[in-house]
mmCIF file of C-alpha atoms and ligand atoms in Angstrom:
data_model
loop_
_atom_site.group_PDB
_atom_site.id
_atom_site.type_symbol
_atom_site.label_atom_id
_atom_site.label_comp_id
_atom_site.label_asym_id
_atom_site.label_seq_id
_atom_site.Cartn_x
_atom_site.Cartn_y
_atom_site.Cartn_z
ATOM 1 C CA MET T 1 -14.692 2.649 39.101
ATOM 2 C CA ASN T 2 -13.648 6.308 39.257
ATOM 3 C CA VAL T 3 -14.703 8.680 36.499
ATOM 4 C CA PHE T 4 -12.865 12.005 36.382
ATOM 5 C CA ASN T 5 -12.676 14.780 33.837
ATOM 6 C CA SER T 6 -9.705 16.903 34.755
ATOM 7 C CA SER T 7 -6.057 15.952 34.805
ATOM 8 C CA GLN T 8 -5.760 18.033 37.985
ATOM 9 C CA SER T 9 -8.015 15.582 39.856
ATOM 10 C CA TRP T 10 -5.621 12.798 38.884
ATOM 11 C CA VAL T 11 -2.739 14.815 40.275
ATOM 12 C CA ASP T 12 -4.697 15.720 43.444
ATOM 13 C CA GLU T 13 -6.450 12.440 44.195
ATOM 14 C CA PHE T 14 -5.321 9.439 42.199
ATOM 15 C CA SER T 15 -1.747 9.976 41.128
ATOM 16 C CA ASP T 16 -0.412 7.066 43.156
ATOM 17 C CA PRO T 17 -2.393 4.103 41.765
ATOM 18 C CA ILE T 18 -1.569 0.518 42.591
ATOM 19 C CA ARG T 19 0.855 -0.332 39.818
ATOM 20 C CA PRO T 20 1.363 -1.653 37.270
ATOM 21 C CA LEU T 21 -0.973 0.809 35.555
ATOM 22 C CA GLY T 22 -2.329 -0.067 32.107
ATOM 23 C CA MET T 23 -3.774 2.651 29.882
ATOM 24 C CA VAL T 24 -6.324 2.231 27.077
ATOM 25 C CA PRO T 25 -6.818 5.429 25.048
ATOM 26 C CA THR T 26 -10.106 5.592 23.103
ATOM 27 C CA MET T 27 -12.415 8.074 21.436
ATOM 28 C CA GLY T 28 -15.468 6.400 22.975
ATOM 29 C CA ALA T 29 -18.530 4.851 21.272
ATOM 30 C CA LEU T 30 -17.071 1.714 22.749
ATOM 31 C CA HIS T 31 -17.450 -1.651 21.035
ATOM 32 C CA GLN T 32 -16.038 -5.131 21.528
ATOM 33 C CA GLY T 33 -12.694 -4.069 19.993
ATOM 34 C CA HIS T 34 -12.220 -1.539 22.795
ATOM 35 C CA MET T 35 -13.564 -3.984 25.403
ATOM 36 C CA THR T 36 -10.939 -6.547 24.433
ATOM 37 C CA LEU T 37 -8.182 -3.987 25.009
ATOM 38 C CA ILE T 38 -9.617 -3.129 28.439
ATOM 39 C CA GLU T 39 -9.974 -6.816 29.324
ATOM 40 C CA ARG T 40 -6.351 -7.477 28.407
ATOM 41 C CA ALA T 41 -5.172 -4.416 30.332
ATOM 42 C CA LEU T 42 -7.094 -5.648 33.393
ATOM 43 C CA LYS T 43 -5.453 -9.064 33.139
ATOM 44 C CA GLU T 44 -1.943 -7.646 32.937
ATOM 45 C CA ASN T 45 -2.135 -4.718 35.396
ATOM 46 C CA ASN T 46 -3.421 -3.914 38.881
ATOM 47 C CA THR T 47 -5.031 -0.671 37.763
ATOM 48 C CA VAL T 48 -6.463 0.321 34.387
ATOM 49 C CA LEU T 49 -7.060 3.802 33.081
ATOM 50 C CA VAL T 50 -9.418 4.169 30.111
ATOM 51 C CA THR T 51 -9.401 7.541 28.388
ATOM 52 C CA ILE T 52 -12.428 8.662 26.379
ATOM 53 C CA PHE T 53 -11.616 11.721 24.345
ATOM 54 C CA ILE T 54 -12.502 12.748 20.802
ATOM 55 C CA ASN T 55 -9.285 14.474 19.870
ATOM 56 C CA PRO T 56 -10.022 17.393 17.526
ATOM 57 C CA THR T 57 -6.462 17.815 16.215
ATOM 58 C CA GLN T 58 -6.357 14.363 14.644
ATOM 59 C CA PHE T 59 -9.374 15.108 12.418
ATOM 60 C CA ASN T 60 -8.432 16.707 9.134
ATOM 61 C CA ASP T 61 -12.089 16.643 8.041
ATOM 62 C CA LYS T 62 -14.431 18.851 10.070
ATOM 63 C CA THR T 63 -17.537 16.861 9.082
ATOM 64 C CA ASP T 64 -15.882 13.630 10.214
ATOM 65 C CA LEU T 65 -15.288 15.236 13.634
ATOM 66 C CA GLU T 66 -18.841 16.606 13.853
ATOM 67 C CA ARG T 67 -20.519 13.304 13.076
ATOM 68 C CA TYR T 68 -18.151 11.126 15.123
ATOM 69 C CA PRO T 69 -20.435 8.978 17.358
ATOM 70 C CA GLN T 70 -20.589 9.894 21.025
ATOM 71 C CA ASP T 71 -22.427 8.226 23.923
ATOM 72 C CA LEU T 72 -20.600 8.724 27.188
ATOM 73 C CA ASP T 73 -23.355 7.259 29.406
ATOM 74 C CA ALA T 74 -23.451 4.028 27.404
ATOM 75 C CA ASP T 75 -19.629 3.872 27.457
ATOM 76 C CA ILE T 76 -19.520 4.236 31.248
ATOM 77 C CA LYS T 77 -22.152 1.483 31.618
ATOM 78 C CA LYS T 78 -20.089 -0.823 29.433
ATOM 79 C CA ILE T 79 -16.936 -0.209 31.462
ATOM 80 C CA GLU T 80 -18.880 -0.696 34.700
ATOM 81 C CA GLN T 81 -19.422 -4.321 33.722
ATOM 82 C CA PHE T 82 -15.757 -5.048 34.348
ATOM 83 C CA ARG T 83 -14.520 -6.006 37.779
ATOM 84 C CA GLY T 84 -11.281 -4.387 38.809
ATOM 85 C CA ASN T 85 -9.603 -1.194 39.691
ATOM 86 C CA ILE T 86 -10.634 1.087 36.819
ATOM 87 C CA PHE T 87 -10.294 4.812 36.244
ATOM 88 C CA VAL T 88 -12.010 6.571 33.361
ATOM 89 C CA TYR T 89 -10.720 9.942 32.191
ATOM 90 C CA THR T 90 -13.275 11.902 30.127
ATOM 91 C CA PRO T 91 -11.744 15.348 29.649
ATOM 92 C CA ALA T 92 -13.195 18.348 27.863
ATOM 93 C CA VAL T 93 -11.037 19.672 25.021
ATOM 94 C CA GLU T 94 -9.803 22.561 27.231
ATOM 95 C CA ASP T 95 -8.437 20.162 29.845
ATOM 96 C CA VAL T 96 -6.079 18.675 27.278
ATOM 97 C CA TYR T 97 -5.341 21.724 25.130
ATOM 98 C CA GLY T 98 -6.119 24.811 27.218
ATOM 99 C CA ASN T 99 -7.158 27.385 24.639
ATOM 100 C CA ASN T 100 -4.539 26.390 22.076
ATOM 101 C CA ILE T 101 -6.159 23.561 20.124
ATOM 102 C CA THR T 102 -3.265 22.712 17.830
ATOM 103 C CA ALA T 103 -1.121 19.657 17.191
ATOM 104 C CA LYS T 104 2.514 19.723 18.259
ATOM 105 C CA SER T 105 5.239 18.474 15.952
ATOM 106 C CA PHE T 106 7.063 15.196 16.677
ATOM 107 C CA ASN T 107 9.810 13.034 15.264
ATOM 108 C CA LEU T 108 7.741 10.093 14.091
ATOM 109 C CA GLY T 109 10.569 8.544 12.102
ATOM 110 C CA GLY T 110 8.684 8.857 8.796
ATOM 111 C CA LEU T 111 6.148 6.229 9.935
ATOM 112 C CA ASP T 112 3.474 8.924 9.829
ATOM 113 C CA GLU T 113 4.086 9.723 6.154
ATOM 114 C CA PRO T 114 2.597 6.905 4.012
ATOM 115 C CA MET T 115 -1.043 5.755 3.806
ATOM 116 C CA GLU T 116 -3.120 7.645 6.404
ATOM 117 C CA GLY T 117 -0.388 10.291 6.455
ATOM 118 C CA VAL T 118 -0.966 11.051 2.767
ATOM 119 C CA LYS T 119 -4.751 11.049 3.032
ATOM 120 C CA ARG T 120 -5.130 12.737 6.425
ATOM 121 C CA LYS T 121 -2.657 15.596 6.647
ATOM 122 C CA ASN T 122 -1.171 16.066 10.139
ATOM 123 C CA HIS T 123 -3.396 13.275 11.539
ATOM 124 C CA PHE T 124 -0.576 11.469 13.349
ATOM 125 C CA HIS T 125 0.872 14.641 14.869
ATOM 126 C CA GLY T 126 -2.604 15.198 16.331
ATOM 127 C CA VAL T 127 -2.647 11.633 17.653
ATOM 128 C CA ALA T 128 0.888 12.004 19.020
ATOM 129 C CA THR T 129 -0.023 15.286 20.730
ATOM 130 C CA VAL T 130 -2.784 13.725 22.787
ATOM 131 C CA VAL T 131 -1.091 10.364 23.401
ATOM 132 C CA SER T 132 2.132 12.030 24.577
ATOM 133 C CA TYR T 133 0.063 14.212 26.920
ATOM 134 C CA PHE T 134 -1.607 11.107 28.397
ATOM 135 C CA LEU T 135 1.674 9.195 28.645
ATOM 136 C CA GLU T 136 3.402 12.067 30.402
ATOM 137 C CA ILE T 137 0.593 12.754 32.890
ATOM 138 C CA PHE T 138 -0.340 9.182 33.786
ATOM 139 C CA GLN T 139 2.994 7.451 33.172
ATOM 140 C CA PRO T 140 1.334 4.083 32.604
ATOM 141 C CA ASN T 141 3.493 0.970 32.743
ATOM 142 C CA ARG T 142 1.709 -0.351 29.668
ATOM 143 C CA ALA T 143 -0.471 1.233 26.992
ATOM 144 C CA TYR T 144 -2.728 -0.804 24.732
ATOM 145 C CA PHE T 145 -3.441 -0.073 21.067
ATOM 146 C CA GLY T 146 -5.324 -2.075 18.447
ATOM 147 C CA GLU T 147 -3.826 -3.391 15.207
ATOM 148 C CA LYS T 148 -7.033 -2.102 13.590
ATOM 149 C CA ASP T 149 -5.042 1.148 13.407
ATOM 150 C CA PHE T 150 -1.785 -0.590 12.594
ATOM 151 C CA GLN T 151 0.010 2.518 11.358
ATOM 152 C CA GLN T 152 -1.026 4.368 14.519
ATOM 153 C CA LEU T 153 0.397 1.529 16.624
ATOM 154 C CA ARG T 154 3.761 1.825 14.828
ATOM 155 C CA VAL T 155 3.719 5.613 15.172
ATOM 156 C CA ILE T 156 3.059 5.387 18.927
ATOM 157 C CA GLU T 157 5.881 2.872 19.369
ATOM 158 C CA GLN T 158 8.184 5.363 17.638
ATOM 159 C CA LEU T 159 6.818 8.258 19.719
ATOM 160 C CA SER T 160 7.426 6.382 22.945
ATOM 161 C CA LYS T 161 11.011 5.690 21.820
ATOM 162 C CA ALA T 162 11.580 9.313 20.769
ATOM 163 C CA LEU T 163 10.282 10.644 24.100
ATOM 164 C CA ALA T 164 12.268 7.996 26.031
ATOM 165 C CA LEU T 165 9.160 7.078 28.030
ATOM 166 C CA ASN T 166 9.020 3.998 30.210
ATOM 167 C CA THR T 167 5.659 2.805 28.925
ATOM 168 C CA LYS T 168 5.539 -0.535 27.134
ATOM 169 C CA ILE T 169 3.363 -0.186 24.023
ATOM 170 C CA ILE T 170 1.263 -3.283 23.455
ATOM 171 C CA GLY T 171 -0.422 -4.097 20.143
ATOM 172 C CA CYS T 172 -3.650 -6.160 20.205
ATOM 173 C CA PRO T 173 -5.279 -8.108 17.342
ATOM 174 C CA ILE T 174 -8.200 -6.759 15.324
ATOM 175 C CA ILE T 175 -11.640 -7.752 16.618
ATOM 176 C CA ARG T 176 -14.188 -8.373 13.873
ATOM 177 C CA GLU T 177 -17.939 -8.700 13.542
ATOM 178 C CA PRO T 178 -19.143 -12.251 12.794
ATOM 179 C CA ASP T 179 -19.287 -11.278 9.086
ATOM 180 C CA GLY T 180 -15.631 -10.197 9.124
ATOM 181 C CA LEU T 181 -16.044 -6.419 9.196
ATOM 182 C CA ALA T 182 -13.406 -4.910 11.488
ATOM 183 C CA MET T 183 -15.212 -3.343 14.441
ATOM 184 C CA SER T 184 -15.112 0.437 14.395
ATOM 185 C CA SER T 185 -17.094 3.238 16.012
ATOM 186 C CA ARG T 186 -17.692 4.572 12.497
ATOM 187 C CA ASN T 187 -19.555 1.380 11.463
ATOM 188 C CA GLN T 188 -22.692 2.692 13.157
ATOM 189 C CA LEU T 189 -22.709 5.599 10.704
ATOM 190 C CA LEU T 190 -23.159 3.229 7.740
ATOM 191 C CA GLY T 191 -26.552 3.072 6.044
ATOM 192 C CA VAL T 192 -28.278 -0.311 5.883
ATOM 193 C CA GLU T 193 -27.146 -1.089 2.332
ATOM 194 C CA ASP T 194 -23.570 0.049 2.941
ATOM 195 C CA ARG T 195 -23.409 -2.005 6.145
ATOM 196 C CA LYS T 196 -24.343 -5.084 4.092
ATOM 197 C CA LYS T 197 -21.524 -4.374 1.656
ATOM 198 C CA ALA T 198 -18.874 -3.463 4.221
ATOM 199 C CA PRO T 199 -17.732 -7.075 4.920
ATOM 200 C CA MET T 200 -16.530 -7.202 1.299
ATOM 201 C CA ILE T 201 -13.469 -5.243 2.408
ATOM 202 C CA PHE T 202 -12.235 -8.084 4.610
ATOM 203 C CA GLN T 203 -13.316 -10.681 2.040
ATOM 204 C CA LEU T 204 -11.100 -8.940 -0.506
ATOM 205 C CA LEU T 205 -8.146 -8.901 1.916
ATOM 206 C CA GLN T 206 -8.627 -12.615 2.579
ATOM 207 C CA LEU T 207 -8.757 -13.382 -1.141
ATOM 208 C CA LEU T 208 -5.498 -11.476 -1.623
ATOM 209 C CA LYS T 209 -3.879 -13.327 1.254
ATOM 210 C CA ALA T 210 -4.893 -16.679 -0.266
ATOM 211 C CA GLN T 211 -3.206 -15.622 -3.540
ATOM 212 C CA SER T 212 -0.230 -13.857 -2.037
ATOM 213 C CA ALA T 213 2.199 -16.770 -2.134
ATOM 214 C CA LEU T 214 1.459 -17.324 -5.832
ATOM 215 C CA LEU T 215 1.073 -13.871 -7.322
ATOM 216 C CA SER T 216 3.234 -10.776 -7.475
ATOM 217 C CA TYR T 217 2.198 -7.609 -5.676
ATOM 218 C CA ARG T 218 1.523 -6.081 -9.097
ATOM 219 C CA ALA T 219 -0.930 -8.906 -9.919
ATOM 220 C CA LEU T 220 -2.655 -8.502 -6.550
ATOM 221 C CA ARG T 221 -3.124 -4.798 -7.229
ATOM 222 C CA GLU T 222 -4.849 -5.695 -10.480
ATOM 223 C CA ILE T 223 -7.264 -7.935 -8.554
ATOM 224 C CA VAL T 224 -8.015 -5.006 -6.256
ATOM 225 C CA HIS T 225 -8.654 -2.596 -9.111
ATOM 226 C CA ASP T 226 -10.925 -5.120 -10.895
ATOM 227 C CA PHE T 227 -12.829 -5.627 -7.644
ATOM 228 C CA PHE T 228 -13.572 -1.908 -7.295
ATOM 229 C CA LYS T 229 -14.540 -1.634 -10.964
ATOM 230 C CA LYS T 230 -17.127 -4.373 -10.437
ATOM 231 C CA ASN T 231 -18.344 -3.010 -7.094
ATOM 232 C CA ASP T 232 -18.682 0.676 -7.779
ATOM 233 C CA SER T 233 -20.674 1.475 -4.639
ATOM 234 C CA LEU T 234 -17.409 1.003 -2.754
ATOM 235 C CA LYS T 235 -14.707 3.526 -3.560
ATOM 236 C CA LEU T 236 -11.050 2.662 -3.062
ATOM 237 C CA ASP T 237 -9.045 5.346 -1.255
ATOM 238 C CA TYR T 238 -5.792 3.381 -1.162
ATOM 239 C CA PHE T 239 -4.464 -0.153 -1.189
ATOM 240 C CA VAL T 240 -0.835 -0.961 -0.422
ATOM 241 C CA ILE T 241 1.242 -3.846 0.826
ATOM 242 C CA CYS T 242 4.005 -2.707 3.139
ATOM 243 C CA ASP T 243 6.791 -4.027 5.265
ATOM 244 C CA PRO T 244 5.061 -4.141 8.683
ATOM 245 C CA LYS T 245 8.099 -2.648 10.475
ATOM 246 C CA THR T 246 9.042 0.230 8.198
ATOM 247 C CA LEU T 247 5.602 0.711 6.567
ATOM 248 C CA GLN T 248 7.442 1.136 3.267
ATOM 249 C CA GLU T 249 5.672 -0.296 0.239
ATOM 250 C CA ILE T 250 7.175 -3.593 -0.919
ATOM 251 C CA ASP T 251 8.620 -4.113 -4.379
ATOM 252 C CA PHE T 252 5.989 -4.522 -7.139
ATOM 253 C CA LYS T 253 7.620 -7.698 -8.449
ATOM 254 C CA GLN T 254 7.795 -9.292 -5.045
ATOM 255 C CA SER T 255 5.412 -12.030 -3.990
ATOM 256 C CA PRO T 256 4.172 -10.408 -0.786
ATOM 257 C CA GLY T 257 4.614 -13.453 1.466
ATOM 258 C CA THR T 258 5.677 -11.391 4.467
ATOM 259 C CA GLY T 259 4.035 -8.014 3.913
ATOM 260 C CA ARG T 260 0.906 -6.523 5.420
ATOM 261 C CA ALA T 261 -1.946 -5.267 3.244
ATOM 262 C CA PHE T 262 -3.559 -1.933 4.126
ATOM 263 C CA ILE T 263 -6.774 -0.644 2.644
ATOM 264 C CA ALA T 264 -9.020 2.403 3.007
ATOM 265 C CA VAL T 265 -12.459 2.398 1.401
ATOM 266 C CA TYR T 266 -15.346 4.842 1.171
ATOM 267 C CA LEU T 267 -18.874 3.542 1.540
ATOM 268 C CA GLY T 268 -20.881 6.634 0.766
ATOM 269 C CA LYS T 269 -19.332 9.322 2.953
ATOM 270 C CA ILE T 270 -17.982 6.907 5.549
ATOM 271 C CA ARG T 271 -14.342 5.932 5.289
ATOM 272 C CA LEU T 272 -13.278 2.564 6.700
ATOM 273 C CA ILE T 273 -9.790 1.126 7.083
ATOM 274 C CA ASP T 274 -8.604 -2.439 7.517
ATOM 275 C CA ASN T 275 -5.377 -4.416 7.263
ATOM 276 C CA LEU T 276 -4.225 -8.012 7.143
ATOM 277 C CA ASP T 277 -0.935 -9.854 7.475
ATOM 278 C CA MET T 278 -0.252 -11.557 4.139
ATOM 279 C CA SER T 279 2.053 -14.317 5.429
HETATM 280 P P1 AMP W 1 -10.658 4.581 18.695
HETATM 281 O O1 AMP W 1 -11.664 4.773 19.767
HETATM 282 O O2 AMP W 1 -11.256 4.183 17.380
HETATM 283 O O3 AMP W 1 -9.646 5.688 18.605
HETATM 284 O O4 AMP W 1 -9.835 3.294 19.137
HETATM 285 C C1 AMP W 1 -9.218 3.209 20.391
HETATM 286 C C2 AMP W 1 -8.296 2.028 20.400
HETATM 287 O O5 AMP W 1 -9.056 0.848 20.131
HETATM 288 C C3 AMP W 1 -7.216 2.108 19.312
HETATM 289 O O6 AMP W 1 -6.008 1.594 19.817
HETATM 290 C C4 AMP W 1 -7.782 1.237 18.225
HETATM 291 O O7 AMP W 1 -6.809 0.675 17.385
HETATM 292 C C5 AMP W 1 -8.463 0.156 19.053
HETATM 293 N N1 AMP W 1 -9.480 -0.515 18.251
HETATM 294 C C6 AMP W 1 -10.508 0.070 17.575
HETATM 295 N N2 AMP W 1 -11.200 -0.861 16.908
HETATM 296 C C7 AMP W 1 -10.597 -2.044 17.142
HETATM 297 C C8 AMP W 1 -10.833 -3.391 16.714
HETATM 298 N N3 AMP W 1 -11.827 -3.688 15.885
HETATM 299 N N4 AMP W 1 -10.011 -4.353 17.165
HETATM 300 C C9 AMP W 1 -8.980 -4.042 17.994
HETATM 301 N N5 AMP W 1 -8.707 -2.818 18.425
HETATM 302 C C10 AMP W 1 -9.493 -1.822 18.007
#
């Protein structure tokens, strides 16, 4: 395993890896969700590059950035457990941005606008800034993204098309804790009581899925609003069912047999997102 922290060392030393090269971009605090992406990348490529970088321009909330969990030594140890040809890029902010820490503007085909785009202004342009930088420098043959951040996955697919890059974008299923909570680096920020309640988010999505062939979207929304009235320690940020390709909200009268449900919930100050295919 090679750990490096400047893009120049890639250019100088490693820029001719044994291809295909698979890339797994992360913000660290690695968990089984990330490990599954790395494992898949190792299966499908001769070389894997994991990036660990907390990207400041995708955080619209300064406190969220400041408290984002970080443990580079533990991350490196976890990656070391894999056999294979692995590179780990752990840049400082200046290596990616120089001294201009701002997001660039991209054509994201409107996929950046709903849901997270409404709640986290400019978030996806921040994501696109760093991902396009990685794609252009490393030119991976494949890049792996989790469906946990389903909207992000769609945005990156659009970005890759818009930039006419040769990287195949590969979406991977959501990995969950045994109690159903979608794995996330932010889960470790939950207090004990909130952690106990957090699996209710996935339970709600499953309940909606079970009803989705029978009830209209409007009726499902009522179930959601009743749920949050009864469980007032969880605060709903948004709930929508969208067409998974366009991310446009489906018709209220429609029975959402083919849509995908997206939810964002606050437990105390911690915001969690999840999604589930309704078909
Ligand atoms: P993050 O470090 O949270 O930015 O995530 C890095 C990559 O891992 C993204 O493509 C995420 O979608 C993916 N990821 C995070 N959590 C999960 C999970 N529970 N299951 C699958 N992929 C995940």
